[in-house]
Coordinates of C-alpha atoms in Angstrom, one line a residue:
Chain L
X1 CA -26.1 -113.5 -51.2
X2 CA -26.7 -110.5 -48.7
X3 CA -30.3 -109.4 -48.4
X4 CA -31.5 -107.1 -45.9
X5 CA -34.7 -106.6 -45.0
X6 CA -35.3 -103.8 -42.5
X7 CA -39.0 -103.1 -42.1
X8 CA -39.0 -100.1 -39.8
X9 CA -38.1 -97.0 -41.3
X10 CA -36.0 -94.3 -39.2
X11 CA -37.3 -91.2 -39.8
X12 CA -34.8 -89.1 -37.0
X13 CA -31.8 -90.6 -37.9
X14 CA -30.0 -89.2 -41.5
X15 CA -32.2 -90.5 -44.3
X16 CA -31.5 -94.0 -45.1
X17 CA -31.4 -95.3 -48.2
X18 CA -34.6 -96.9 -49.3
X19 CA -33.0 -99.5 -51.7
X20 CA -29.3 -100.2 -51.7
X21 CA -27.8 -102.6 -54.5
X22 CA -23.9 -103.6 -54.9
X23 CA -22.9 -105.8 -57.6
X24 CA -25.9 -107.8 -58.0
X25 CA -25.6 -110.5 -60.3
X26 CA -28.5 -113.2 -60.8
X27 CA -28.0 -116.5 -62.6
X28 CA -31.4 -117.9 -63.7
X29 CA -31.8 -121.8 -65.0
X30 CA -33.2 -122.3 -68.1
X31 CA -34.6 -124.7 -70.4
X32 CA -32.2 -125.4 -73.5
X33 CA -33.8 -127.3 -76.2
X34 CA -31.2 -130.0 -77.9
X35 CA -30.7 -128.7 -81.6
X36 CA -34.6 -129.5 -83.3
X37 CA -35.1 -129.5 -87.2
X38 CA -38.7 -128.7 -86.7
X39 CA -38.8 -126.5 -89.9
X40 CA -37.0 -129.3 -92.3
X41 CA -39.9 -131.5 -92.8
X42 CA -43.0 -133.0 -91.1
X43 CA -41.2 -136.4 -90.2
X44 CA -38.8 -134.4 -88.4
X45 CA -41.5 -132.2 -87.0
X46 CA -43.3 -135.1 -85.0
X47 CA -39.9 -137.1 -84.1
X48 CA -38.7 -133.8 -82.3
X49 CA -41.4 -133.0 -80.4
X50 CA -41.3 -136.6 -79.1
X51 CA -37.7 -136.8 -78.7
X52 CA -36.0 -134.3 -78.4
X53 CA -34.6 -132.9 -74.8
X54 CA -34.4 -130.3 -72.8
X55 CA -30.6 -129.4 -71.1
X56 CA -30.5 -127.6 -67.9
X57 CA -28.2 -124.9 -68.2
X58 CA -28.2 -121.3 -66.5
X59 CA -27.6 -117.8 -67.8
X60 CA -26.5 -114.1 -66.2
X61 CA -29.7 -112.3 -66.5
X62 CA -28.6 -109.3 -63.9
X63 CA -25.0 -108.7 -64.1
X64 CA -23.0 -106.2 -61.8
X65 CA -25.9 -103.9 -61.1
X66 CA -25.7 -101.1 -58.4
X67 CA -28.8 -98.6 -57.4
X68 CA -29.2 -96.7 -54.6
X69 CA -32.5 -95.1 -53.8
X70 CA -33.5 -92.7 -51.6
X71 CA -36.1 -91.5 -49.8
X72 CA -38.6 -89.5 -52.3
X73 CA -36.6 -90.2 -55.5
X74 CA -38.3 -92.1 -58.4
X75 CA -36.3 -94.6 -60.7
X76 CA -37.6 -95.4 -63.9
X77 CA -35.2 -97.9 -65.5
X78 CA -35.1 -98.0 -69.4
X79 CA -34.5 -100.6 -71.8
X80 CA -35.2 -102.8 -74.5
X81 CA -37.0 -106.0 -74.5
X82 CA -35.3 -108.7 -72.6
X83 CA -32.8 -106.3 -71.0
X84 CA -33.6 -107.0 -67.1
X85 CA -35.8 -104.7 -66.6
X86 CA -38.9 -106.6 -65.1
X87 CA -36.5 -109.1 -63.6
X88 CA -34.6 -106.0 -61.2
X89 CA -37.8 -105.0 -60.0
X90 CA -39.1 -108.5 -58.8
X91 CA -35.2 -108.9 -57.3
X92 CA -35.9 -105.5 -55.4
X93 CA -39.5 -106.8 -54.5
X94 CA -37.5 -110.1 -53.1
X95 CA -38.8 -112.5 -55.5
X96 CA -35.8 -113.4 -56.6
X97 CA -32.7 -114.0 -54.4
X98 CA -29.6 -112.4 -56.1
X99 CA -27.0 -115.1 -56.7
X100 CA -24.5 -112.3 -55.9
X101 CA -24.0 -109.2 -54.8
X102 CA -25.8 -107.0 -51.6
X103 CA -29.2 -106.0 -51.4
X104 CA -30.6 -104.2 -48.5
X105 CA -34.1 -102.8 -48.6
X106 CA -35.5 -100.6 -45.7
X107 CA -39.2 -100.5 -45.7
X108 CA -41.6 -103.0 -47.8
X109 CA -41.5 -102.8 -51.0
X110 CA -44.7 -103.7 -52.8
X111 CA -45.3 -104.2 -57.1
X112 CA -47.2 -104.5 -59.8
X113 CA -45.7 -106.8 -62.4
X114 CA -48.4 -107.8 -64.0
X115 CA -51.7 -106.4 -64.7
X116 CA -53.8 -109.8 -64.3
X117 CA -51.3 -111.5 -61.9
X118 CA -53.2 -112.4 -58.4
X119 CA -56.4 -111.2 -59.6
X120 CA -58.8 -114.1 -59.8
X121 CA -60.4 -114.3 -63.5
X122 CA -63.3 -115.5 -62.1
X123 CA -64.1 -113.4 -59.4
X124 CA -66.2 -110.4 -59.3
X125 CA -63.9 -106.8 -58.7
X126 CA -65.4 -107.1 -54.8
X127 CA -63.9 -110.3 -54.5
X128 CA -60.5 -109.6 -55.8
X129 CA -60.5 -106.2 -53.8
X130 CA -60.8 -108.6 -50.6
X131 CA -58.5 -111.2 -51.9
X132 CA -55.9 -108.8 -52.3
X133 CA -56.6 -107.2 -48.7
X134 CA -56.4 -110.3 -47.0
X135 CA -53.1 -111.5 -48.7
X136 CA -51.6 -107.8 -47.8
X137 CA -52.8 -108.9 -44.0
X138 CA -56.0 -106.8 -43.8
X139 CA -59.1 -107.9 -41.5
X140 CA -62.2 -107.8 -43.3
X141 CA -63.4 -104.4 -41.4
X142 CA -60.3 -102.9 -42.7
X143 CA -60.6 -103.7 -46.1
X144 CA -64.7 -103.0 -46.3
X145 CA -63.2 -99.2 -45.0
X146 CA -61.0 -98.9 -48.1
X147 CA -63.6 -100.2 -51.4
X148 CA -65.2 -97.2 -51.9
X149 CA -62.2 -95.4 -52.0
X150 CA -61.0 -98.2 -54.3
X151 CA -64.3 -98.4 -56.5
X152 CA -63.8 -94.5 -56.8
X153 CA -60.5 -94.1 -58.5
X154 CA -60.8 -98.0 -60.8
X155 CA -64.4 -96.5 -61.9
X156 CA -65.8 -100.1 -61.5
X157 CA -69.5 -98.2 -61.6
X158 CA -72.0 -101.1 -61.2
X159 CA -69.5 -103.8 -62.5
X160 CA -68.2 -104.1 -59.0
X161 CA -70.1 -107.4 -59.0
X162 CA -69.6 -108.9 -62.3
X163 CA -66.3 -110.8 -62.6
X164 CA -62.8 -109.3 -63.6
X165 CA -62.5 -111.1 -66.7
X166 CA -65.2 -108.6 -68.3
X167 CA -63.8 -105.9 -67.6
X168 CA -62.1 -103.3 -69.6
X169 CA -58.1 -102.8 -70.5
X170 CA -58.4 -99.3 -68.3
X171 CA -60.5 -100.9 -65.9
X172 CA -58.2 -103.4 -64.9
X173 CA -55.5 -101.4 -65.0
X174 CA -57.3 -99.0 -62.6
X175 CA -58.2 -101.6 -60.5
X176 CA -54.9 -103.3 -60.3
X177 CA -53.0 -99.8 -59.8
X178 CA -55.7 -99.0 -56.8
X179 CA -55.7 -101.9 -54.8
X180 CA -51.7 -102.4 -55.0
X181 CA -51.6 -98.9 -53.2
X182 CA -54.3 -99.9 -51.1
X183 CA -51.9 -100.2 -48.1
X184 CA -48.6 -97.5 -49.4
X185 CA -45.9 -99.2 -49.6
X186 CA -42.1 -97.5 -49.1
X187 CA -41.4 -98.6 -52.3
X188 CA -43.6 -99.1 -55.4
X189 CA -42.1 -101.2 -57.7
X190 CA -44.0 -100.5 -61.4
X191 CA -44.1 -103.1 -64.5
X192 CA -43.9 -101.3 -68.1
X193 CA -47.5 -102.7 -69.0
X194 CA -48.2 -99.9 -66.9
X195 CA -48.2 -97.6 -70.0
X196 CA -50.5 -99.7 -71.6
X197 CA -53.3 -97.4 -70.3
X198 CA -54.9 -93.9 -71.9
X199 CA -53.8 -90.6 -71.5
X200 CA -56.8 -90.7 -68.7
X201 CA -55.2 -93.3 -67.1
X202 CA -51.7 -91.7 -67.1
X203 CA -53.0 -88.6 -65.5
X204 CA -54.7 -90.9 -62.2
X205 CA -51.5 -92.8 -62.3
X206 CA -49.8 -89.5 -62.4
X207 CA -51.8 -88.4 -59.2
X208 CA -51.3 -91.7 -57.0
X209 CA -47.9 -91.6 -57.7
X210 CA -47.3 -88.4 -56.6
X211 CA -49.1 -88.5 -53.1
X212 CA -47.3 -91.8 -53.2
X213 CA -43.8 -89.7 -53.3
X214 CA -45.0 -86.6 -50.8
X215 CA -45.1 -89.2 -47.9
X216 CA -41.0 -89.5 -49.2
X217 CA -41.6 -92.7 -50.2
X218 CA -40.0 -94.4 -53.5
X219 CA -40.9 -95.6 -56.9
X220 CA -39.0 -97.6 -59.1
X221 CA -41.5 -98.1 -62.8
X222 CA -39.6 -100.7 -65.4
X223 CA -40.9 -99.1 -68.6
X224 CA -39.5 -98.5 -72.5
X225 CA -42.0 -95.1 -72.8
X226 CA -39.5 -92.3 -72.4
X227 CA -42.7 -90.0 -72.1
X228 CA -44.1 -92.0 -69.2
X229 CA -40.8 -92.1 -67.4
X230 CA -40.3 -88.7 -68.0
X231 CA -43.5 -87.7 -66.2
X232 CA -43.2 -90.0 -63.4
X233 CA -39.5 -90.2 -62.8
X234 CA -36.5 -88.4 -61.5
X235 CA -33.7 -90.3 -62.0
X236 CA -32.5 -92.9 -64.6
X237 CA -31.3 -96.3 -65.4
X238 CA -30.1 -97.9 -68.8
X239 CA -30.1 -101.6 -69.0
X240 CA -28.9 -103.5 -71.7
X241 CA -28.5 -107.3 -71.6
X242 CA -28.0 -107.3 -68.0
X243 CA -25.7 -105.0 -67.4
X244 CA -26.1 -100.9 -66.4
X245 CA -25.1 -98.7 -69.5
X246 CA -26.2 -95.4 -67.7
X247 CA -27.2 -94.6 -64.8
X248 CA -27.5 -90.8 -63.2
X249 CA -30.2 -87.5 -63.7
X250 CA -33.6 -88.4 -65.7
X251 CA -32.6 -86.5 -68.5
X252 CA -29.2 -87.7 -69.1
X253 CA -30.2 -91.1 -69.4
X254 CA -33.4 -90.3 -71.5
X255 CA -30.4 -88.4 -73.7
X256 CA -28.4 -91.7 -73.6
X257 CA -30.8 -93.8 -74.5
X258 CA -31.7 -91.7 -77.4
X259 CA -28.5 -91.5 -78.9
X260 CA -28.2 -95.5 -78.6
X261 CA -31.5 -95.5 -80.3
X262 CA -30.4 -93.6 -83.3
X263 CA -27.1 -95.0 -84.0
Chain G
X1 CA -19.5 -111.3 -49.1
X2 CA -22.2 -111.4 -47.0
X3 CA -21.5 -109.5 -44.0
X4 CA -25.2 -108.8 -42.9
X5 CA -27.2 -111.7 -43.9
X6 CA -30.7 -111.7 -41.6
X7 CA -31.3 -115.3 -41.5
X8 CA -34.7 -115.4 -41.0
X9 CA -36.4 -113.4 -43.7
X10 CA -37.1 -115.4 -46.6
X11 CA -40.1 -114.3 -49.1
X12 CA -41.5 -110.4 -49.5
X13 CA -43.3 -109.9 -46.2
X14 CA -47.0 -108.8 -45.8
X15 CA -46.9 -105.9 -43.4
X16 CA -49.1 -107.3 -40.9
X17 CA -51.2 -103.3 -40.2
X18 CA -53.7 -105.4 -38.0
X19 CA -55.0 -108.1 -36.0
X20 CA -56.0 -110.6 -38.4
X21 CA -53.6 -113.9 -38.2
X22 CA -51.8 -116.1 -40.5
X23 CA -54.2 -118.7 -40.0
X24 CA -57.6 -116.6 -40.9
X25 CA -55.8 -115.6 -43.9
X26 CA -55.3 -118.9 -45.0
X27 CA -59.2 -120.1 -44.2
X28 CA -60.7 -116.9 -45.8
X29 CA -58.2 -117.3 -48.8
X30 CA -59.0 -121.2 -48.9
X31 CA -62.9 -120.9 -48.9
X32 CA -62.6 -118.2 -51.9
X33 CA -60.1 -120.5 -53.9
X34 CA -62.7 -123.2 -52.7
X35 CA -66.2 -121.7 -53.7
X36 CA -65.2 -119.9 -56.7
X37 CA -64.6 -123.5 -58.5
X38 CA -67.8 -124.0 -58.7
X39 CA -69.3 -120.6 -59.4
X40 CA -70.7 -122.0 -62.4
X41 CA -72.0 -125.1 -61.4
X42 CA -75.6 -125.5 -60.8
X43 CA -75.1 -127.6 -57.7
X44 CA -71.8 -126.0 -56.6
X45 CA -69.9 -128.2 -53.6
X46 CA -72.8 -130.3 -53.8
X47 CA -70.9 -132.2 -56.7
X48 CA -68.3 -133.2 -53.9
X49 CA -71.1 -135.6 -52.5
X50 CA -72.5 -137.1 -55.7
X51 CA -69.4 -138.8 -56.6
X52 CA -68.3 -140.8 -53.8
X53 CA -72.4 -140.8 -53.1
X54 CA -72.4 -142.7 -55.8
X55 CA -69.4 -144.7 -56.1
X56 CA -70.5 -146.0 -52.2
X57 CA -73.9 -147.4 -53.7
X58 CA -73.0 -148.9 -56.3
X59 CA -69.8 -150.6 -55.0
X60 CA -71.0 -151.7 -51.7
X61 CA -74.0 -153.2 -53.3
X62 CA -71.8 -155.3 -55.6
X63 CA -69.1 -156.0 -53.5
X64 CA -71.1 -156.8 -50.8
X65 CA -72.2 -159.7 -52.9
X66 CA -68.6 -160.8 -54.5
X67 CA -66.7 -160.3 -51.3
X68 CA -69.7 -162.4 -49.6
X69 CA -69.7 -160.1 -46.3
X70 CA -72.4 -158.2 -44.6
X71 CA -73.4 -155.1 -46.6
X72 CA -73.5 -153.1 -43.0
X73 CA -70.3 -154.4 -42.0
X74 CA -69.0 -153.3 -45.5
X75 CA -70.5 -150.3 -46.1
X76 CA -68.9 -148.2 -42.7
X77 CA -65.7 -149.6 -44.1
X78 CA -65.7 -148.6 -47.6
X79 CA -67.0 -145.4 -46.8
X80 CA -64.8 -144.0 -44.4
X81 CA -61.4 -145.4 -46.5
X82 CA -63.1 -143.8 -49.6
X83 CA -63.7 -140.7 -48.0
X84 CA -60.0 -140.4 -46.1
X85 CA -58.4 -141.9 -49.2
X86 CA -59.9 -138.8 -51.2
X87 CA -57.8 -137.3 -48.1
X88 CA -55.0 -138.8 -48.9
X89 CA -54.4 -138.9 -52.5
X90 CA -55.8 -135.0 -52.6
X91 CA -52.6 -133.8 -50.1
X92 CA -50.2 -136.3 -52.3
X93 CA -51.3 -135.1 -55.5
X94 CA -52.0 -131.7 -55.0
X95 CA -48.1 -131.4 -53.9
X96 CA -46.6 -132.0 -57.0
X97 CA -48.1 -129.4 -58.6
X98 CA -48.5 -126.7 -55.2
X99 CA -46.0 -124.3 -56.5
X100 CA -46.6 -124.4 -60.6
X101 CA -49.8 -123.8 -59.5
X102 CA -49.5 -120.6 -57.8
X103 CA -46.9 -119.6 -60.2
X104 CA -49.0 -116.0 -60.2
X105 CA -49.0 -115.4 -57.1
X106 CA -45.1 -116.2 -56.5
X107 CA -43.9 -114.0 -59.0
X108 CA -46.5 -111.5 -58.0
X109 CA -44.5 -111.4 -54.4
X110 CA -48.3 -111.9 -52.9
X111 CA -48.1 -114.7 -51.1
X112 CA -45.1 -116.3 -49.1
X113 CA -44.2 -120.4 -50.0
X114 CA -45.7 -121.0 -46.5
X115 CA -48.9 -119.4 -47.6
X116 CA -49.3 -121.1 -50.3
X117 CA -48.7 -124.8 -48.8
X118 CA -50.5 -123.9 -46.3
X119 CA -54.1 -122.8 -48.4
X120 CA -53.8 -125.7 -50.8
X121 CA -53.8 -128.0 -47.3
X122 CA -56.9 -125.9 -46.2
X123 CA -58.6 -126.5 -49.8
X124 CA -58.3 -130.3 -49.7
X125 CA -60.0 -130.4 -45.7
X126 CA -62.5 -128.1 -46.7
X127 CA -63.4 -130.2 -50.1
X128 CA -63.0 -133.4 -47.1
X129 CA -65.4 -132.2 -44.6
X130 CA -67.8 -131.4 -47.0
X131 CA -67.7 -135.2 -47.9
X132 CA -67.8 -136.2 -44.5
X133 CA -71.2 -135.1 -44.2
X134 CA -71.7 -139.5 -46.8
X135 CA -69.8 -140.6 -43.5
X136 CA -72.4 -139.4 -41.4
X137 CA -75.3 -140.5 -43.5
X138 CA -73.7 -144.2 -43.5
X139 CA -73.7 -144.2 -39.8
X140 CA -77.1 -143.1 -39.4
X141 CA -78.5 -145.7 -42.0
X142 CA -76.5 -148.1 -40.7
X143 CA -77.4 -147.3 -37.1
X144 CA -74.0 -147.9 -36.5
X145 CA -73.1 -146.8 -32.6
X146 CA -70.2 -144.5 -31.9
X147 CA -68.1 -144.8 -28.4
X148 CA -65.6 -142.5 -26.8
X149 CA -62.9 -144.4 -28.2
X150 CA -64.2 -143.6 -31.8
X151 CA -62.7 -140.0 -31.1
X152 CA -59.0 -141.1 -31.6
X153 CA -60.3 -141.4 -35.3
X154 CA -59.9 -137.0 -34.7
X155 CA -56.2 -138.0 -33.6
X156 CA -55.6 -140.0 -36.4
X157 CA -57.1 -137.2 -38.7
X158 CA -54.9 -134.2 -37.1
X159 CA -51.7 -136.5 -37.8
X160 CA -53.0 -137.2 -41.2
X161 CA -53.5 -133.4 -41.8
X162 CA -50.0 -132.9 -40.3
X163 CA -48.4 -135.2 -42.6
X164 CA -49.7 -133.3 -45.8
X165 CA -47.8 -130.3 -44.6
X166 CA -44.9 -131.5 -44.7
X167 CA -45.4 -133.8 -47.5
X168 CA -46.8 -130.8 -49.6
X169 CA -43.5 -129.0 -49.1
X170 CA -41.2 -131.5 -49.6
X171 CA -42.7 -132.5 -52.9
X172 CA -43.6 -129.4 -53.6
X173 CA -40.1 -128.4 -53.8
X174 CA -39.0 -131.7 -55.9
X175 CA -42.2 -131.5 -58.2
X176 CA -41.2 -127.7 -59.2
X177 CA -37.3 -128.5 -60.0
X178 CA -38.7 -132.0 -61.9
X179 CA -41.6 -132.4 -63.8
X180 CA -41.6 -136.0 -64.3
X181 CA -42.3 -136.0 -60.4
X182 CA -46.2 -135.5 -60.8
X183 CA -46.2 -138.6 -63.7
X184 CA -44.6 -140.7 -61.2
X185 CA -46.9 -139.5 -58.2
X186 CA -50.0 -139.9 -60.2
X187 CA -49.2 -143.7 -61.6
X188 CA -48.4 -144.9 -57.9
X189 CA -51.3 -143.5 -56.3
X190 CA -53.6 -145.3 -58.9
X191 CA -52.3 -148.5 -57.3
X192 CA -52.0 -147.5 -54.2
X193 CA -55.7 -147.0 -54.0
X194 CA -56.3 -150.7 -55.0
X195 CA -53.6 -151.9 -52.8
X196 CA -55.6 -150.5 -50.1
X197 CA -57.8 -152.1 -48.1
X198 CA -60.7 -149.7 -48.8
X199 CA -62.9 -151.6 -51.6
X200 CA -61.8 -154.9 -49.8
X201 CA -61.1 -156.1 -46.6
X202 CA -58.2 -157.2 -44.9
X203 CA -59.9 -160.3 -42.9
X204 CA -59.5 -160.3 -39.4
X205 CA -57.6 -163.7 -38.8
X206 CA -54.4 -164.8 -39.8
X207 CA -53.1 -162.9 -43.0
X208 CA -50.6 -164.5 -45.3
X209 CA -47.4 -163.7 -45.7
X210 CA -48.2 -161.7 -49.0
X211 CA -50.9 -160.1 -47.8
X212 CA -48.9 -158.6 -44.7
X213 CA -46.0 -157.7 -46.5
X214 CA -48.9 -155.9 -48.6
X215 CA -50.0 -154.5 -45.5
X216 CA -47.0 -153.6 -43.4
X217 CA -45.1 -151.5 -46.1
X218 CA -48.2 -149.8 -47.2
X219 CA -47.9 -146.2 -45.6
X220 CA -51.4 -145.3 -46.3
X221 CA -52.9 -148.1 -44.6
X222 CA -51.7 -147.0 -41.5
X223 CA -52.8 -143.7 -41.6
X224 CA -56.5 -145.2 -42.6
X225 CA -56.2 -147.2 -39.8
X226 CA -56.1 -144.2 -37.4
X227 CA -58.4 -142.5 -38.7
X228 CA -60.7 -145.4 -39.6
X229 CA -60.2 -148.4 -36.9
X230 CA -62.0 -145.9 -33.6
X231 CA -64.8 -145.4 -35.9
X232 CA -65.6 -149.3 -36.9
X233 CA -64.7 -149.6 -32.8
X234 CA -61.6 -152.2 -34.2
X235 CA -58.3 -151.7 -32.4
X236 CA -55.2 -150.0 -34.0
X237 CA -51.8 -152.1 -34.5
X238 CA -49.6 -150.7 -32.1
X239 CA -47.5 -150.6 -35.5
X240 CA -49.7 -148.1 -37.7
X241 CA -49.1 -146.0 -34.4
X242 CA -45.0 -146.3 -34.9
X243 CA -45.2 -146.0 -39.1
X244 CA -47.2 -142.8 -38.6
X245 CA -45.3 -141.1 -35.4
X246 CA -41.4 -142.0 -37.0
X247 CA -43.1 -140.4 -40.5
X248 CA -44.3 -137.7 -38.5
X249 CA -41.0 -136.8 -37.4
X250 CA -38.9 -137.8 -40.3
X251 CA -41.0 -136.1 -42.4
X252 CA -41.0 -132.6 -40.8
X253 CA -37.3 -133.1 -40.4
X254 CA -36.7 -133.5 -44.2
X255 CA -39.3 -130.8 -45.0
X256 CA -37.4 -128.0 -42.7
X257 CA -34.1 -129.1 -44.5
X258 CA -35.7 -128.5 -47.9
X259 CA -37.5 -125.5 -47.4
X260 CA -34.1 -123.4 -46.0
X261 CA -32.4 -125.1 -48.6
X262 CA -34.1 -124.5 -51.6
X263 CA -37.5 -121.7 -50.9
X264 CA -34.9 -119.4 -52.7
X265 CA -34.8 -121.0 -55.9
X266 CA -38.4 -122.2 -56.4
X267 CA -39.4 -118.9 -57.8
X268 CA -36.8 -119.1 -60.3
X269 CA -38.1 -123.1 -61.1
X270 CA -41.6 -122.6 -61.1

């Protein structure tokens, strides 16, 4: 259960790995229903529901995984549903504790898992642009500085005071994308709901990402859109059920994963 | 296996890029959580007044009459026990539930567990000193006087306070591996609040042997005796002093254990 964390970066020494996995295995508990007939019939339906149990038992989501990133380099890890993906990134983000395995991360590493997680539903866009500062450790001067720039690039226009759960797919996806970078972080950590947006919003992202990457920072995006991993990415990782099936150049994996897609 | 394990560094860290401390981020993110409940209320916190507002009136009135005391010796004392008691049962409740609750913002990697605890604590004094404001109004109807002494009451209070720290990790921890925690919490405090001396009164003489046993065991009644004894200028049992100082200490102690023990795997629970 190693895990680094080193916060300052050392520019003058050889370039350190931003993200360094060995062997990372995690072990997750889970809820296991007893065996339920719900289907059979209607008296069986109610019965169950009242009493039937719940085991505890535990299964191997991440098993044996190994990245290294380094500065400037941009991971997009492939997969199908359910394969780990979403799961590696909050490990990397130190969510989750590996149950095995080394992690050591040098710099912060900052993500966006999910496009409505943090952001208040009932809040106005203003109000979640501050709630989001102040949890990131911004003083309110600070944040105030950085809205327009913020307002700018979501295109909140005049719903910047009209709460968050009226606003647009694209919008929220904007917004979320805009105050996650608010501060850079070493390493952006991407969910796949990412490509949920338009080709608009793929262009912004584009954008972000790449002055993201100049200041040789990293980016690791969880994603199942070969196109948007090709445009954002420059190396690769396949993850099936856990476990690494490739791992190398962008293009070799998007190969890899092809093939496995045809067969 | 693990050659270079920091100690130390638990949950994603904010980068701290300025001046502003743990404990403004707390208040600020407090008063939001706070306020935005009742964004679309007419009256807004207001609300937190009206209840217990009414629950005084009507209850002191009637049990003024069926407890045959003095309304103006009654009234101080239901007041400030309902008041503390919404407290109370606010920090024990709320603790089941601290970590489900913020589920978002855990697997968001947003907020640390500390953070969290440590807002939902904030939340429950705010919603408190926004119903201190009946306490106040008693006083003043009641032309009750207030002496240097009654200022321990703010002793009692901090201790109080402390306590739902620790007591919000501990079963915050417990509540987010089991479920059936918040069931259990829920039914006690029910009875807990009649088993109170806050809608009656203890008597001052003698108590039976029941009624002490009632008394003695009864962990909140010796916080509301801190907290409430200065104000009604009665003196404090050097034994709600001892209950409250060895909880105090035990309690921190069992919390500290918990959190290094287990912060790693409430993500995973909640």
């Amino acid at each position: 259960m190693g895990v680094t964390r080193d916060r300052e970066v050392t520019s003058h020494q050889m370039p350190k790995p931003l993200i360094e996995a060995r062997n990372i295995k995690l072990r997750v508990p889970v809820f296991q229903p007893d065996e339920r007939q719900i289907l059979s019939n209607p008296k069986r339906f109610f019965l169950d529901l009242y009493f039937s149990r719940s085991r505890r038992g535990t299964i191997t989501i991440l098993d044996d995984i190994s990245v290294t990133l380094m500065p400037g380099e941009r991971l997009g890890v492939i997969g199908a549903n359910g394969a780990g993906k979403s799961t590696l990134l909050r490990v990397l983000a130190g969510i989750y504790v590996p149950t095995e395995g080394e992690l050591t991360v040098n710099g912060n590493a900052k993500g966006l898992f999910d496009i409505s997680l943090g952001m208040n539903q009932e809040a106005t866009g203003l109000e979640n642009i501050y709630m989001r500062g102040l949890q990131m450790g911004m003083n309110l001067s600070e944040i105030r500085e950085r809205v327009p720039g913020i307002v700018a690039f979501a295109e909140l226009g005049d719903s910047l005071e009209k709460p968050f759960n009226t606003y647009s797919t694209g919008m929220r996806l904007r917004l979320a994308v805009s105050v996650s970078t608010m501060i850079e972080p070493d390493i952006l950590l991407l969910d796949e709901w990412i490509g949920a947006g338009d080709v608009h919003f793929r262009q912004k992202l584009k954008e972000r990402m790449d002055r993201l990457v100049e200041k040789s920072r990293g980016l690791v995006l969880a994603t199942h859109n070969a196109a948007l991993m090709r445009s954002l990415c420059t190396h690769g990782l396949l993850l099936g059920e856990g476990k690494i099936l490739y791992y190398g150049a962008l293009e070799d994996t998007l190969a890899f994963y092809g093939e496995i897609n045809s067969t | 296996m693990a050659p270079q394990e920091q100690g130390g560094n638990e949950m994603p860290a904010r980068d701290v890029i300025s001046g502003l401390s743990r404990f403004e981020f707390w208040l600020y993110s407090s008063w939001f959580k706070f306020l935005i409940q009742y964004r679309k209320t007419l009256l807004g916190p207001v609300w937190l007044l009206v209840g217990p507002a009414l629950f005084i009136l009507v209850l002191g009135l009637l049990f003024s009459q069926v407890n045959a005391v003095d309304a103006d010796l009654f009234i101080p004392h239901l007041t400030i026990g309902l008041i503390t008691w919404t407290l109370i049962s606010g920090f024990v409740t709320n603790s089941t539930t601290v970590f489900q609750r913020s589920r978002p913002q855990i697997l968001q990697g947003t907020m640390r567990l500390s953070d969290i605890v440590m807002v939902d604590i904030i939340s429950t004094v705010l919603q408190f000193l926004h119903q201190v404001v009946i306490v106040f109004a008693v006083f003043l109807i009641y032309s009750r006087s207030v002496s240097l002494y009654s200022f321990v009451s703010l002793l009692g209070l901090a201790l109080l306070i402390a306590n739902g720290i620790w007591l919000t990790v501990f079963f915050g921890i417990i509540g987010a591996r089991f479920r059936d925690l918040a069931e259990i919490v829920g039914a006690i405090m029910r009875i807990a609040f009649l088993a109170t001396p806050i809608i009656w009164l203890p008597g001052e003489t003698s108590h039976g042997l029941l009624m002490s046993a009632f008394l003695t065991f009864n962990p909140f009644y010796h916080f509301l005796e801190l907290v409430r004894a200065p104000l009604l200028n009665a003196a404090i049992a050097p034994l709600s002093w001892m209950v409250v100082l060895t909880l105090t200490v035990i309690g921190f102690a069992l919390a500290i254990v918990f959190y290094q023990r287990f912060f790693r795997q409430v993500p995973l629970w909640v």
